[in-house]
Short mmCIF file of N, CA and C in Angstrom, two decimals:
data_model
loop_
_atom_site.label_atom_id
_atom_site.label_comp_id
_atom_site.label_asym_id
_atom_site.label_seq_id
_atom_site.Cartn_x
_atom_site.Cartn_y
_atom_site.Cartn_z
N UNK A 1 7.63 5.96 -3.16
CA UNK A 1 6.76 5.87 -4.44
C UNK A 1 5.96 7.01 -4.56
N UNK A 2 5.65 7.62 -3.57
CA UNK A 2 4.52 8.79 -3.37
C UNK A 2 4.93 9.86 -4.49
N UNK A 3 6.30 10.12 -4.82
CA UNK A 3 6.59 11.11 -5.86
C UNK A 3 7.27 10.53 -6.91
N UNK A 4 7.19 9.26 -7.20
CA UNK A 4 7.80 8.77 -8.30
C UNK A 4 6.95 9.17 -9.57
N UNK A 5 7.78 9.72 -10.48
CA UNK A 5 6.96 10.28 -11.75
C UNK A 5 6.59 9.12 -12.51
N UNK A 6 6.98 7.80 -12.36
CA UNK A 6 6.52 6.73 -13.21
C UNK A 6 5.01 6.49 -12.94
N UNK A 7 4.71 6.87 -11.94
CA UNK A 7 3.23 6.35 -11.38
C UNK A 7 2.38 6.66 -12.57
N UNK A 8 2.42 7.70 -13.09
CA UNK A 8 1.71 8.40 -14.27
C UNK A 8 1.54 7.63 -15.48
N UNK A 9 2.58 6.63 -15.64
CA UNK A 9 2.49 5.84 -16.81
C UNK A 9 1.78 4.34 -16.45
N UNK A 10 1.54 3.97 -15.35
CA UNK A 10 0.81 2.96 -14.88
C UNK A 10 -0.55 3.14 -15.38
N UNK A 11 -1.07 1.63 -15.32
CA UNK A 11 -2.62 1.49 -15.25
C UNK A 11 -3.19 1.23 -13.82
N UNK A 12 -2.37 0.49 -13.15
CA UNK A 12 -2.99 0.25 -11.68
C UNK A 12 -1.98 -0.31 -10.72
N UNK A 13 -1.97 0.32 -9.47
CA UNK A 13 -1.31 -0.09 -8.35
C UNK A 13 -2.17 -0.92 -7.32
N UNK A 14 -1.66 -2.42 -7.13
CA UNK A 14 -2.36 -3.06 -5.88
C UNK A 14 -1.70 -2.84 -4.69
N UNK A 15 -2.03 -2.22 -3.92
CA UNK A 15 -1.52 -2.19 -2.61
C UNK A 15 -1.96 -3.05 -1.59
N UNK A 16 -1.05 -4.02 -1.05
CA UNK A 16 -1.66 -5.15 0.07
C UNK A 16 -1.30 -4.41 1.42
N UNK A 17 -2.23 -4.44 2.33
CA UNK A 17 -1.90 -3.90 3.58
C UNK A 17 -2.57 -4.66 4.76
N UNK A 18 -2.18 -4.36 5.85
CA UNK A 18 -2.67 -5.47 7.07
C UNK A 18 -3.07 -4.37 8.39
N UNK A 19 -3.78 -4.50 9.11
CA UNK A 19 -4.19 -3.70 10.35
C UNK A 19 -2.96 -3.91 11.28
N UNK A 20 -2.03 -4.76 11.14
CA UNK A 20 -1.11 -5.14 12.17
C UNK A 20 0.17 -4.52 11.55
N UNK A 21 0.30 -4.03 10.38
CA UNK A 21 1.63 -3.49 9.95
C UNK A 21 1.51 -2.10 10.10
N UNK A 22 2.58 -1.33 10.76
CA UNK A 22 2.71 0.25 10.96
C UNK A 22 3.34 0.81 9.43
N UNK A 23 4.01 0.20 8.78
CA UNK A 23 4.43 0.91 7.36
C UNK A 23 3.55 1.81 6.44
N UNK A 24 2.43 1.29 6.17
CA UNK A 24 1.57 2.28 5.42
C UNK A 24 1.10 3.55 6.28
N UNK A 25 0.88 3.44 7.44
CA UNK A 25 0.50 4.50 8.30
C UNK A 25 1.46 5.43 8.47
N UNK A 26 2.93 4.97 8.58
CA UNK A 26 3.97 5.76 8.81
C UNK A 26 4.00 6.36 7.54
N UNK A 27 3.98 5.70 6.28
CA UNK A 27 4.43 6.34 4.98
C UNK A 27 3.20 7.41 4.61
N UNK A 28 2.13 7.28 4.91
CA UNK A 28 1.13 8.36 4.89
C UNK A 28 1.67 9.75 5.55
N UNK A 29 2.34 9.48 6.82
CA UNK A 29 2.71 10.48 7.49
C UNK A 29 3.99 11.32 7.09
N UNK A 30 4.82 10.22 6.78
CA UNK A 30 6.36 10.63 6.42
C UNK A 30 6.51 11.12 4.91
N UNK A 31 5.89 10.87 4.13
CA UNK A 31 5.87 10.91 2.64
C UNK A 31 5.10 12.34 2.08
N UNK A 32 5.49 13.56 2.19
CA UNK A 32 4.62 14.58 1.70
C UNK A 32 3.69 14.36 0.18
N UNK A 33 4.26 13.47 -0.48
CA UNK A 33 3.52 13.13 -1.73
C UNK A 33 2.46 12.59 -1.67
N UNK A 34 2.24 12.01 -0.32
CA UNK A 34 1.00 11.25 0.05
C UNK A 34 -0.08 12.11 0.84
N UNK A 35 0.39 13.08 1.27
CA UNK A 35 -0.56 14.18 2.12
C UNK A 35 -1.47 14.85 1.07
N UNK A 36 -2.80 14.91 1.61
CA UNK A 36 -3.99 15.39 0.75
C UNK A 36 -3.58 16.64 -0.02
N UNK A 37 -2.86 17.51 0.82
CA UNK A 37 -2.55 18.95 0.42
C UNK A 37 -1.55 18.73 -0.89
N UNK A 38 -0.93 17.74 -0.90
CA UNK A 38 -0.19 17.74 -2.28
C UNK A 38 -0.94 17.15 -3.47
N UNK A 39 -1.94 17.70 -3.78
CA UNK A 39 -2.83 17.13 -4.71
C UNK A 39 -2.22 16.85 -6.42
N UNK A 40 -1.19 17.52 -6.55
CA UNK A 40 -0.76 17.37 -7.83
C UNK A 40 0.56 16.40 -7.79
N UNK A 41 0.67 15.78 -6.67
CA UNK A 41 1.86 14.44 -6.77
C UNK A 41 1.40 13.49 -7.47
N UNK A 42 2.31 12.58 -7.99
CA UNK A 42 1.85 11.44 -8.72
C UNK A 42 1.05 10.50 -8.16
N UNK A 43 1.37 10.24 -6.70
CA UNK A 43 0.47 9.37 -6.07
C UNK A 43 -0.96 9.93 -5.81
N UNK A 44 -1.14 11.29 -5.60
CA UNK A 44 -2.28 11.71 -5.43
C UNK A 44 -2.87 11.94 -6.67
N UNK A 45 -2.61 11.93 -7.77
CA UNK A 45 -3.14 11.97 -9.25
C UNK A 45 -3.66 10.36 -9.35
N UNK A 46 -2.71 9.51 -9.02
CA UNK A 46 -3.42 8.15 -9.19
C UNK A 46 -4.48 7.86 -8.34
N UNK A 47 -4.80 8.18 -7.17
CA UNK A 47 -5.69 7.97 -6.24
C UNK A 47 -6.87 8.66 -6.88
N UNK A 48 -6.75 9.90 -7.47
CA UNK A 48 -7.92 10.65 -7.86
C UNK A 48 -8.53 9.99 -8.92
N UNK A 49 -7.60 9.17 -9.98
CA UNK A 49 -7.93 8.62 -11.02
C UNK A 49 -8.31 7.03 -10.99
N UNK A 50 -8.56 6.97 -9.60
CA UNK A 50 -8.84 5.44 -9.02
C UNK A 50 -7.92 4.29 -9.72
N UNK A 51 -6.57 4.87 -9.67
CA UNK A 51 -5.49 3.72 -10.14
C UNK A 51 -5.09 2.98 -9.06
N UNK A 52 -5.31 3.18 -7.75
CA UNK A 52 -4.97 2.41 -6.74
C UNK A 52 -5.94 1.54 -6.09
N UNK A 53 -5.76 0.41 -5.99
CA UNK A 53 -6.37 -0.39 -5.20
C UNK A 53 -5.73 -1.13 -3.84
N UNK A 54 -6.45 -0.74 -2.79
CA UNK A 54 -6.03 -1.54 -1.55
C UNK A 54 -6.75 -2.95 -1.21
N UNK A 55 -5.81 -3.81 -0.84
CA UNK A 55 -6.39 -5.01 -0.63
C UNK A 55 -5.86 -5.42 0.72
N UNK A 56 -6.88 -5.61 1.61
CA UNK A 56 -6.55 -5.90 3.05
C UNK A 56 -6.21 -7.71 3.30
N UNK A 57 -5.20 -7.92 3.82
CA UNK A 57 -4.86 -9.22 3.78
C UNK A 57 -4.90 -9.61 5.25
N UNK A 58 -5.82 -9.24 6.06
CA UNK A 58 -5.93 -9.71 7.33
C UNK A 58 -4.75 -9.27 8.35
N UNK A 59 -4.75 -9.88 9.57
CA UNK A 59 -3.83 -9.46 10.69
C UNK A 59 -2.43 -10.02 10.26
N UNK A 60 -1.90 -9.84 9.18
CA UNK A 60 -0.63 -10.40 8.78
C UNK A 60 0.45 -9.19 9.28
N UNK A 61 1.67 -9.69 9.41
CA UNK A 61 2.67 -8.70 9.85
C UNK A 61 3.43 -8.52 8.23
N UNK A 62 4.24 -7.55 7.90
CA UNK A 62 4.90 -7.48 6.87
C UNK A 62 6.45 -8.61 6.72
N UNK A 63 7.20 -8.81 7.68
CA UNK A 63 8.26 -9.52 7.17
C UNK A 63 8.33 -10.71 8.24
N UNK A 64 7.37 -11.15 8.88
CA UNK A 64 7.17 -12.23 9.79
C UNK A 64 6.81 -13.65 9.21
N UNK A 65 7.10 -14.56 9.80
CA UNK A 65 6.69 -15.70 9.60
C UNK A 65 4.96 -15.90 9.58
N UNK A 66 4.54 -16.50 8.53
CA UNK A 66 3.01 -16.29 8.32
C UNK A 66 2.52 -14.94 7.93
N UNK A 67 3.25 -14.16 7.60
CA UNK A 67 2.80 -12.63 7.11
C UNK A 67 2.61 -12.83 5.47
N UNK A 68 2.10 -11.83 4.84
CA UNK A 68 1.71 -12.00 3.50
C UNK A 68 2.86 -11.84 2.35
N UNK A 69 4.17 -11.62 3.03
CA UNK A 69 5.15 -12.04 2.08
C UNK A 69 5.79 -13.44 2.42
N UNK A 70 5.05 -14.09 3.00
CA UNK A 70 5.46 -15.56 3.17
C UNK A 70 4.43 -16.41 2.30
N UNK A 71 4.86 -16.47 0.95
CA UNK A 71 3.90 -16.96 0.24
C UNK A 71 3.81 -18.51 0.13
N UNK A 72 2.82 -19.29 -0.08
CA UNK A 72 1.42 -18.58 -0.43
C UNK A 72 0.96 -18.18 0.72
N UNK A 73 0.23 -17.21 0.63
CA UNK A 73 -0.70 -16.58 1.97
C UNK A 73 -2.09 -16.73 1.68
N UNK A 74 -2.80 -17.19 2.74
CA UNK A 74 -4.37 -16.97 2.83
C UNK A 74 -4.62 -16.25 3.84
N UNK A 75 -5.60 -15.05 4.07
CA UNK A 75 -5.86 -14.62 5.36
C UNK A 75 -6.55 -15.38 5.98
N UNK A 76 -6.67 -15.24 7.36
CA UNK A 76 -7.35 -16.14 8.20
C UNK A 76 -8.93 -16.26 7.91
N UNK A 77 -9.51 -15.24 7.13
CA UNK A 77 -10.95 -15.19 6.83
C UNK A 77 -11.18 -15.63 5.60
N UNK A 78 -9.97 -16.04 5.11
CA UNK A 78 -9.97 -16.56 3.49
C UNK A 78 -10.46 -15.64 2.65
N UNK A 79 -10.48 -14.22 2.86
CA UNK A 79 -11.02 -13.50 1.97
C UNK A 79 -9.96 -13.00 0.94
N UNK A 80 -8.88 -13.21 1.31
CA UNK A 80 -7.84 -12.76 0.37
C UNK A 80 -6.61 -14.02 0.43
N UNK A 81 -5.95 -14.23 -0.85
CA UNK A 81 -5.18 -15.41 -1.19
C UNK A 81 -4.17 -14.67 -2.08
N UNK A 82 -2.99 -14.96 -1.75
CA UNK A 82 -1.64 -14.88 -2.87
C UNK A 82 -1.04 -15.84 -3.08
#
């Protein structure tokens, strides 16, 4: 998604993340469109325009039982509910 030109046409992206999930960290390293040096990538333009909202979902995992894809989900501290 970091180089997807359609990002320019959206109003907002809400990205769910967890401290126990390695995917966002790996994505930030592996996809050049997310690197700060790629200032004109669709992803970094959206970040600069404040179109990306990050939502912490607690210590969940991506695809495991009790994770945030296992709907309905409420984080352990009840700060996030999906």
